[in-house]
Short mmCIF file of C-alpha atoms and ligand atoms in Angstrom, two decimals:
data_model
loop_
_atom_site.label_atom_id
_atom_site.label_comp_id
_atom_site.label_asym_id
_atom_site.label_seq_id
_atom_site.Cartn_x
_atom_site.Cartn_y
_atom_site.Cartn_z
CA UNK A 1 98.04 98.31 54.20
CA UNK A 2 100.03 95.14 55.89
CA UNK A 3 97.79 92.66 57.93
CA UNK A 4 99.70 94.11 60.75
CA UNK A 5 98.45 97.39 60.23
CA UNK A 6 95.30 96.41 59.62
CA UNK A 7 95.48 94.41 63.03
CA UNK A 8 96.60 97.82 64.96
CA UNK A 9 93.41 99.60 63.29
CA UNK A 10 91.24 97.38 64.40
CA UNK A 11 92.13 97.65 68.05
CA UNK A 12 89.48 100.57 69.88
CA UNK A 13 92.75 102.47 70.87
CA UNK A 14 93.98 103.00 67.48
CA UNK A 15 90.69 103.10 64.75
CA UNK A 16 91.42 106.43 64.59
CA UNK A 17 94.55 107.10 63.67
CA UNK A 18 95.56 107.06 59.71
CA UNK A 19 98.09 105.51 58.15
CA UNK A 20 101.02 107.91 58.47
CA UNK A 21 100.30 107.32 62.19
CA UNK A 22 99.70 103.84 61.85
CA UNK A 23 103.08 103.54 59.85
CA UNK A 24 105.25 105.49 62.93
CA UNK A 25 103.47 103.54 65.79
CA UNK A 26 104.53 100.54 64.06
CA UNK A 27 108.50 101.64 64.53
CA UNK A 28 108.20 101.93 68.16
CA UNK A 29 106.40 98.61 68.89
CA UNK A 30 108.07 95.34 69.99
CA UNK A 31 106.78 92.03 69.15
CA UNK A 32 107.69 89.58 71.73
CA UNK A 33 106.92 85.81 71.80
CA UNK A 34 106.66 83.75 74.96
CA UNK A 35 106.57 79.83 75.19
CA UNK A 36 103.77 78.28 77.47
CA UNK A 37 104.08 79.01 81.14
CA UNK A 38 106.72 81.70 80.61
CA UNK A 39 106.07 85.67 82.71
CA UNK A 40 105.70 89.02 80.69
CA UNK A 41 105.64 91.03 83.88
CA UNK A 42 105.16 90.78 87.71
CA UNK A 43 102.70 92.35 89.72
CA UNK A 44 104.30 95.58 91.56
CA UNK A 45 106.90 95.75 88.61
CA UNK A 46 106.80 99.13 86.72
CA UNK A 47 105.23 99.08 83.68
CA UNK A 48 106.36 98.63 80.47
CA UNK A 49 104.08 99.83 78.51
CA UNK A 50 100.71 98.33 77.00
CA UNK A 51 100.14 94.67 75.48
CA UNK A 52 98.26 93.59 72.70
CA UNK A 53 97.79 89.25 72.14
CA UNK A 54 98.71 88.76 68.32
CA UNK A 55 97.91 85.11 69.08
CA UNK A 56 98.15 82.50 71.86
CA UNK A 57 96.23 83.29 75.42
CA UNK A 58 97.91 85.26 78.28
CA UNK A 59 96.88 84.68 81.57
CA UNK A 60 96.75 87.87 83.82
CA UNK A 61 96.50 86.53 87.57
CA UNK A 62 97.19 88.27 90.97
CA UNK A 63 99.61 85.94 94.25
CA UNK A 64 98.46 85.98 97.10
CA UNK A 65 101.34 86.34 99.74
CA UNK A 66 100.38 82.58 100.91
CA UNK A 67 101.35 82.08 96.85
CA UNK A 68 98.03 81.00 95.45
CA UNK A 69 96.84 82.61 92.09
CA UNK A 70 93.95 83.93 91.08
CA UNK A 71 93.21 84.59 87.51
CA UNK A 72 91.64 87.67 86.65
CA UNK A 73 91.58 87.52 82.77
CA UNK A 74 92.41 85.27 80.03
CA UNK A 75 93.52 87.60 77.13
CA UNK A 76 93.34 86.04 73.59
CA UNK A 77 93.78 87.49 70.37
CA UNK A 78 93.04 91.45 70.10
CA UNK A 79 93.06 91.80 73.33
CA UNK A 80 94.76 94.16 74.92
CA UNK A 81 96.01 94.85 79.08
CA UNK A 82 97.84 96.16 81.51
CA UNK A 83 96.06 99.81 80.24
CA UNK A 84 95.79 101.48 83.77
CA UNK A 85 99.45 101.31 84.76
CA UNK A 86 100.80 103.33 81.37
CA UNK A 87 97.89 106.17 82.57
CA UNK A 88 98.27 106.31 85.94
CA UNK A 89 101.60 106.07 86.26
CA UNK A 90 101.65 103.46 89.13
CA UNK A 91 102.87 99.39 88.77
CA UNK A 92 101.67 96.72 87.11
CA UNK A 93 98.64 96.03 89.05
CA UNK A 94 98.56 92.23 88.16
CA UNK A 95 101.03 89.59 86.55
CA UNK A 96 100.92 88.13 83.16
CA UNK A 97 102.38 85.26 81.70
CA UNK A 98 101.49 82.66 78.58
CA UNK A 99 99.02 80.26 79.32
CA UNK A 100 99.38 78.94 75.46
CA UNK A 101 102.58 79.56 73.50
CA UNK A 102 102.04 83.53 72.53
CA UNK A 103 103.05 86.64 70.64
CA UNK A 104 102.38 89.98 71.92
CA UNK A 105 102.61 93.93 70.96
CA UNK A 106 104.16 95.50 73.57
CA UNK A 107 103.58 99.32 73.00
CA UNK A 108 106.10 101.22 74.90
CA UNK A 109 104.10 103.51 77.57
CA UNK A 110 106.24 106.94 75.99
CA UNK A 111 104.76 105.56 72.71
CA UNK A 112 101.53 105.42 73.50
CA UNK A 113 101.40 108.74 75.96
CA UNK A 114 103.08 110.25 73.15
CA UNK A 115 99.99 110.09 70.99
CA UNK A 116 98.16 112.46 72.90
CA UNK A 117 101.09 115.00 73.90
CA UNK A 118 98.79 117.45 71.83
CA UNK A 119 96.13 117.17 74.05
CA UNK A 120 97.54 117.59 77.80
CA UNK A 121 93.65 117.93 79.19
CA UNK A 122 93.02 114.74 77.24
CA UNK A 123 95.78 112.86 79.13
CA UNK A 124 94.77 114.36 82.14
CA UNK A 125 91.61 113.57 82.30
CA UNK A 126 92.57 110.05 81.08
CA UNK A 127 95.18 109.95 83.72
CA UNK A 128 92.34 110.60 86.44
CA UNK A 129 90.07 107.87 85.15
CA UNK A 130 92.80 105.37 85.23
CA UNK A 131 93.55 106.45 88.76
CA UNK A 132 89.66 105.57 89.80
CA UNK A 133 89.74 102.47 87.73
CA UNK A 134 92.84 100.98 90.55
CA UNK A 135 90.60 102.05 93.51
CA UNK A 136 87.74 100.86 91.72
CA UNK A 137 89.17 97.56 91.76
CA UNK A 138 90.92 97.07 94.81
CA UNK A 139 87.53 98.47 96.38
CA UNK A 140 85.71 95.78 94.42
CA UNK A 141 88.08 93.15 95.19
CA UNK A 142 88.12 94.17 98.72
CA UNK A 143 84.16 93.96 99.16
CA UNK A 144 83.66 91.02 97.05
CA UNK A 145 86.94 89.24 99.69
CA UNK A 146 84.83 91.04 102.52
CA UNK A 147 81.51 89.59 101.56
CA UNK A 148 83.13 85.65 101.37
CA UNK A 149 84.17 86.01 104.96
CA UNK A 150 80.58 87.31 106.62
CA UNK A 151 79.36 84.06 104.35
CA UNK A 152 81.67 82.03 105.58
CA UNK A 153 81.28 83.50 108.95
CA UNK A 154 77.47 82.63 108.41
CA UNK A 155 77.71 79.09 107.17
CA UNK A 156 80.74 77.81 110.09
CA UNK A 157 78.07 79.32 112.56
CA UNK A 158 74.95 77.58 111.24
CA UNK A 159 76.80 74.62 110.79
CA UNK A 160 78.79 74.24 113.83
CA UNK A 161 77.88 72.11 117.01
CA UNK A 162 78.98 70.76 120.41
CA UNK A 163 81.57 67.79 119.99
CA UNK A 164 79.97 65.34 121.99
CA UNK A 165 76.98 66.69 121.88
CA UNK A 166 73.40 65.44 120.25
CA UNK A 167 73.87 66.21 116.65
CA UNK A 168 76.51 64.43 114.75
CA UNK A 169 79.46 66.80 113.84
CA UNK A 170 79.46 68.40 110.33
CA UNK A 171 81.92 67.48 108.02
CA UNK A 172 82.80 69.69 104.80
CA UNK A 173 85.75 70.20 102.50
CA UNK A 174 86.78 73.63 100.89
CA UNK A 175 85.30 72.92 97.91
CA UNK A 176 82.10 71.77 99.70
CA UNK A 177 82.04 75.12 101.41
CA UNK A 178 82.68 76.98 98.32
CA UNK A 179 80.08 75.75 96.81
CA UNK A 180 77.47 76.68 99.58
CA UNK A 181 78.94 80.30 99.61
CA UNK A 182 79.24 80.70 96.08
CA UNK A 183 83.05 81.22 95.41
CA UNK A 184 86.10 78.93 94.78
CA UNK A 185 88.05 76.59 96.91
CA UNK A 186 91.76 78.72 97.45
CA UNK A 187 89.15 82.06 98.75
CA UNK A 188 87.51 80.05 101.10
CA UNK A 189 90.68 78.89 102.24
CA UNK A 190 91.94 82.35 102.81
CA UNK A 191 88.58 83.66 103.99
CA UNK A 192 89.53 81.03 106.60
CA UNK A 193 93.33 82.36 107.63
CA UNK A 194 91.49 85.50 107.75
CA UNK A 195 89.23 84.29 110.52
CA UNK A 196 91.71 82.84 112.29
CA UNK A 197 93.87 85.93 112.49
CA UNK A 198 90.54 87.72 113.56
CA UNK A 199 90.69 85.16 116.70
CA UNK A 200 87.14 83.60 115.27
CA UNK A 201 88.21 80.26 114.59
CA UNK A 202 90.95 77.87 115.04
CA UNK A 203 92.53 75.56 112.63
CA UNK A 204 93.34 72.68 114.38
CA UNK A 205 94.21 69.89 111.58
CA UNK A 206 90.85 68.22 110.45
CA UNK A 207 89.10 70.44 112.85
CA UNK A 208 88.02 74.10 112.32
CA UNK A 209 87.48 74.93 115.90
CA UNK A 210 85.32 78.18 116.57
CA UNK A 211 86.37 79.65 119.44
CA UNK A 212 84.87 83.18 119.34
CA UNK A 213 81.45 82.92 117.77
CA UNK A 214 80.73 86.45 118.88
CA UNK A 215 83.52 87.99 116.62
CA UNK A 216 81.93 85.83 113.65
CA UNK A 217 78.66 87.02 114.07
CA UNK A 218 79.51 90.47 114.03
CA UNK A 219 80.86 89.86 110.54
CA UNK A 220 77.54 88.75 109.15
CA UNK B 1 93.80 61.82 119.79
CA UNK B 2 93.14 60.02 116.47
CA UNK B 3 94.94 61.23 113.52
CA UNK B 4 92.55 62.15 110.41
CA UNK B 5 93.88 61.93 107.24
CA UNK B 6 93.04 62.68 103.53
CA UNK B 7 90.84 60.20 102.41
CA UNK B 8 91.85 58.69 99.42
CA UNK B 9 89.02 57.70 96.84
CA UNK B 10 90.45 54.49 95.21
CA UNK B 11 87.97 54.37 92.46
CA UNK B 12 89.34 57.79 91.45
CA UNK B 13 92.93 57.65 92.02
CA UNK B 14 94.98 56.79 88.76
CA UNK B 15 98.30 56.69 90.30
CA UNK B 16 99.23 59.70 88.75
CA UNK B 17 101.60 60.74 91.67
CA UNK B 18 100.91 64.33 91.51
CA UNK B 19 100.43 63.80 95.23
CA UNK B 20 103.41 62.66 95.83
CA UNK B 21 105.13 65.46 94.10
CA UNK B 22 103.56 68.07 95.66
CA UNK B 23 102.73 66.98 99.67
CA UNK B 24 105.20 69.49 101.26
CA UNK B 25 105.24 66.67 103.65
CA UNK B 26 106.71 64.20 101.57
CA UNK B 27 104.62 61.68 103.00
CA UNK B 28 102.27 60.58 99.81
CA UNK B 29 103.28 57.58 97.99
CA UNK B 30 101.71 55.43 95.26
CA UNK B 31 101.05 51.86 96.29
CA UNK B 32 99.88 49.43 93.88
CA UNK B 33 99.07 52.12 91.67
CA UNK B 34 96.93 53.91 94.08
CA UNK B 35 98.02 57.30 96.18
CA UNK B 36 98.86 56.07 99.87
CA UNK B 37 99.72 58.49 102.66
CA UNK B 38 102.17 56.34 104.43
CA UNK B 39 103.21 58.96 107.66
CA UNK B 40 100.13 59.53 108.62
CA UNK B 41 101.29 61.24 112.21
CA UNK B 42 103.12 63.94 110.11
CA UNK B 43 100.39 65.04 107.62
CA UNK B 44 99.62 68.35 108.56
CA UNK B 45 96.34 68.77 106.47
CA UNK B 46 97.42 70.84 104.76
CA UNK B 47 95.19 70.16 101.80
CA UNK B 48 97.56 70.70 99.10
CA UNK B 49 96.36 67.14 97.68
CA UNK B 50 93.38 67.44 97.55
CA UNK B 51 94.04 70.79 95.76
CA UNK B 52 96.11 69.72 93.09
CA UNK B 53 94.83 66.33 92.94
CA UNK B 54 93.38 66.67 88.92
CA UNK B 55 91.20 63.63 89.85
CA UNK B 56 89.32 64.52 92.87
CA UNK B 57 90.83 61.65 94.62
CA UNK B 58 91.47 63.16 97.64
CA UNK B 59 89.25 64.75 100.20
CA UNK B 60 90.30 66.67 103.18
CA UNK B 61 86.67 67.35 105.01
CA UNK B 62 86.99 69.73 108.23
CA UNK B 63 85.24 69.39 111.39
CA UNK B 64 82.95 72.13 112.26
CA UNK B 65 82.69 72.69 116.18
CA UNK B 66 81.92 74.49 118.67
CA UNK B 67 83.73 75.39 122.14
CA UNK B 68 81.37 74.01 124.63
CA UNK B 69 81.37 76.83 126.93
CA UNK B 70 79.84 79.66 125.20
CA UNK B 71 77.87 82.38 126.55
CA UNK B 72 74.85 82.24 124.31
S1 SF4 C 301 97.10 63.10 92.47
FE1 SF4 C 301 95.07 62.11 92.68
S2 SF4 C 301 94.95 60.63 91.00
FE2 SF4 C 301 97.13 61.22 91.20
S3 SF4 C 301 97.98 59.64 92.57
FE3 SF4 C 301 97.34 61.36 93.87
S4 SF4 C 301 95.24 60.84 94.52
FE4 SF4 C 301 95.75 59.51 92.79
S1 SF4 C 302 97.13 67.24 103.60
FE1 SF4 C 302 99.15 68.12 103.08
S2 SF4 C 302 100.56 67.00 104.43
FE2 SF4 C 302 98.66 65.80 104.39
S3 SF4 C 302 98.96 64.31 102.74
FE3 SF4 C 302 97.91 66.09 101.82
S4 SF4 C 302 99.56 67.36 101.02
FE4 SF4 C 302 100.50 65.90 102.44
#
C-alpha cells in the first residue's frame, strides 16, 4: 500500500473499502493545489464533487450580500467538506478557498455516488439525510441570526436615553456591543441593517437613533 | 451639527496605512506616522477602519438614543 492509499483508508468514508477499491478510486481522483488566498468553489456554484485537505488549511466561509465573510470551518489535514451538496444534489452551500498554501482530493461526485450504485436504498436514504442536514443549518443559522437581533433589540433598549435629557448618552462600538451580546462585531453590524429595515432604529452617522421602540420590544 | 469622527488612538496607531487603503472614502491619511482622517465632513462612519484596523487604533462608538416623544 502507497501512503496515499493509506491516507484514503484512513478517511471514515473509505475504511471500508479494500484495496482493489482503494486502487480504482484512486484513478478517478484529482489532486489539486491552491496558493494562499486562492477559491476552490463559490457558494451557489454546483458541486464538484467532495474535498479532502492533503495538507495546508482551507477556509470554508459564507458572503453576506453586504460582502462580509463569515467563516464556518477551517479544514486541515484529513478533513474532508462540501459532503451535503454531492448527496443532495443541490449547490455548494458555502465557499472555500486556501487560507495556507494547500493540496486537496477532489473526489468527483459520480465517483463517489458511484460507490454505492449497488445499494439504491442506501443512497436514498443518504440522499434524505443530506437534504435535512441543509435545512438543519439554514434553520440553525437562521435562529442563532434571529436570537442576535432580540439581544440586540434588548441591549439598544436598556441602553438608550433622551438626548438632552438627565443621564449622559451611552456610547458603544460594535465590538463593545458584541461583546455584551455574545457574538462578533460584522453580526452585530448586520443585526443592526436588519433593524433598520424593520423601521426600529435609524442609523444616523455616530448616532443609532431608535425611532420605534415598540417594534424592538416585540423582538425580545 | 458637529461632525463625529473615528477616534484615532495614537498610542496604538503604527502608521501602517491599512486605513488609508481601505476608507471607501478616501479620506484617511498617515501624518507623522500616525493615521489622520483629514475630510472629516465626508466620513460617513462607515466603520470600515475600525474594522480592518489590525491594531485597534480606531474606534467608531455609536450614540444610543431615544426619540423624545414616545408613548411609553
Ligand atoms: S490601520 Fe490602524 S495602525 Fe494602521 S495606520 Fe490606520 S489606525 Fe494606524
Ligand atoms: S468610518 Fe468609513 S468613511 Fe469614516 S474614516 Fe473610517 S473608513 Fe473612512
Amino acid at each position: 500500500m502507497t501512503s496515499s492509499d493509506n491516507f484514503l483508508k484512513s478517511l471514515p468514508y473509505f475504511a471500508a473499502l479494500n484495496s482493489e477499491q482503494i486502487e480504482r478510486l484512486k484513478k478517478d481522483i484529482v489532486e489539486l493545489s491552491f496558493p494562499r488566498g486562492e477559491l476552490l468553489f463559490l457558494e451557489g456554484e454546483p458541486c464538484r464533487g467532495l474535498y479532502v485537505v492533503k495538507s495546508g488549511q482551507i477556509r470554508i466561509f459564507k458572503s453576506s450580500p453586504e460582502g462580509r465573510e463569515q467563516v464556518l470551518l477551517i479544514a486541515g489535514p484529513g478533513d474532508s467538506f462540501n459532503d451535503v451538496p454531492v448527496f443532495d444534489g443541490g449547490p455548494n452551500p458555502a465557499s472555500g478557498s486556501a487560507l495556507k498554501p494547500a493540496t486537496v482530493y477532489l473526489i468527483p461526485k459520480e465517483k463517489l455516488l458511484s460507490l454505492l450504485a449497488d445499494c439504491p436504498t442506501g443512497l436514498n436514504i443518504i440522499r434524505q439525510f443530506a437534504r435535512r442536514l441543509r435545512q438543519m443549518t439554514a434553520l440553525v443559522e437562521d435562529l442563532s441570526f434571529r436570537n442576535v437581533v432580540s439581544r440586540l433589540a434588548k441591549t439598544l433598549l436598556d441602553l438608550a436615553v433622551v438626548e438632552g435629557g438627565p443621564s449622559p448618552v451611552r456610547r458603544l462600538t460594535q465590538d463593545e456591543m458584541a461583546a455584551m451580546i455574545g457574538t462578533v462585531r460584522d453580526v452585530v453590524g448586520r443585526a443592526l441593517r436588519t433593524l433598520e429595515k424593520k423601521g426600529a432604529i435609524k442609523m444616523e452617522g455616530q448616532r443609532i437613533i431608535i425611532t420605534d421602540p415598540k417594534i424592538l420590544r416585540q423582538l425580545i | 451639527m458637529t461632525i463625529v469622527i473615528p477616534e484615532v488612538d495614537l498610542g496604538k496607531c503604527n502608521g501602517c496605512g491599512d486605513c488609508v487603503e481601505l476608507c471607501p472614502a478616501g479620506i484617511v491619511a498617515v501624518v507623522n506616522g500616525k493615521a489622520t482622517i483629514v475630510r472629516p465632513e465626508d466620513c460617513d462612519y462607515c466603520t470600515d477602519c475600525e474594522t480592518f484596523c489590525s491594531s485597534g487604533a480606531i474606534k467608531c462608538p455609536f450614540e444610543i438614543i431615544l426619540v423624545k416623544d414616545e408613548g411609553s
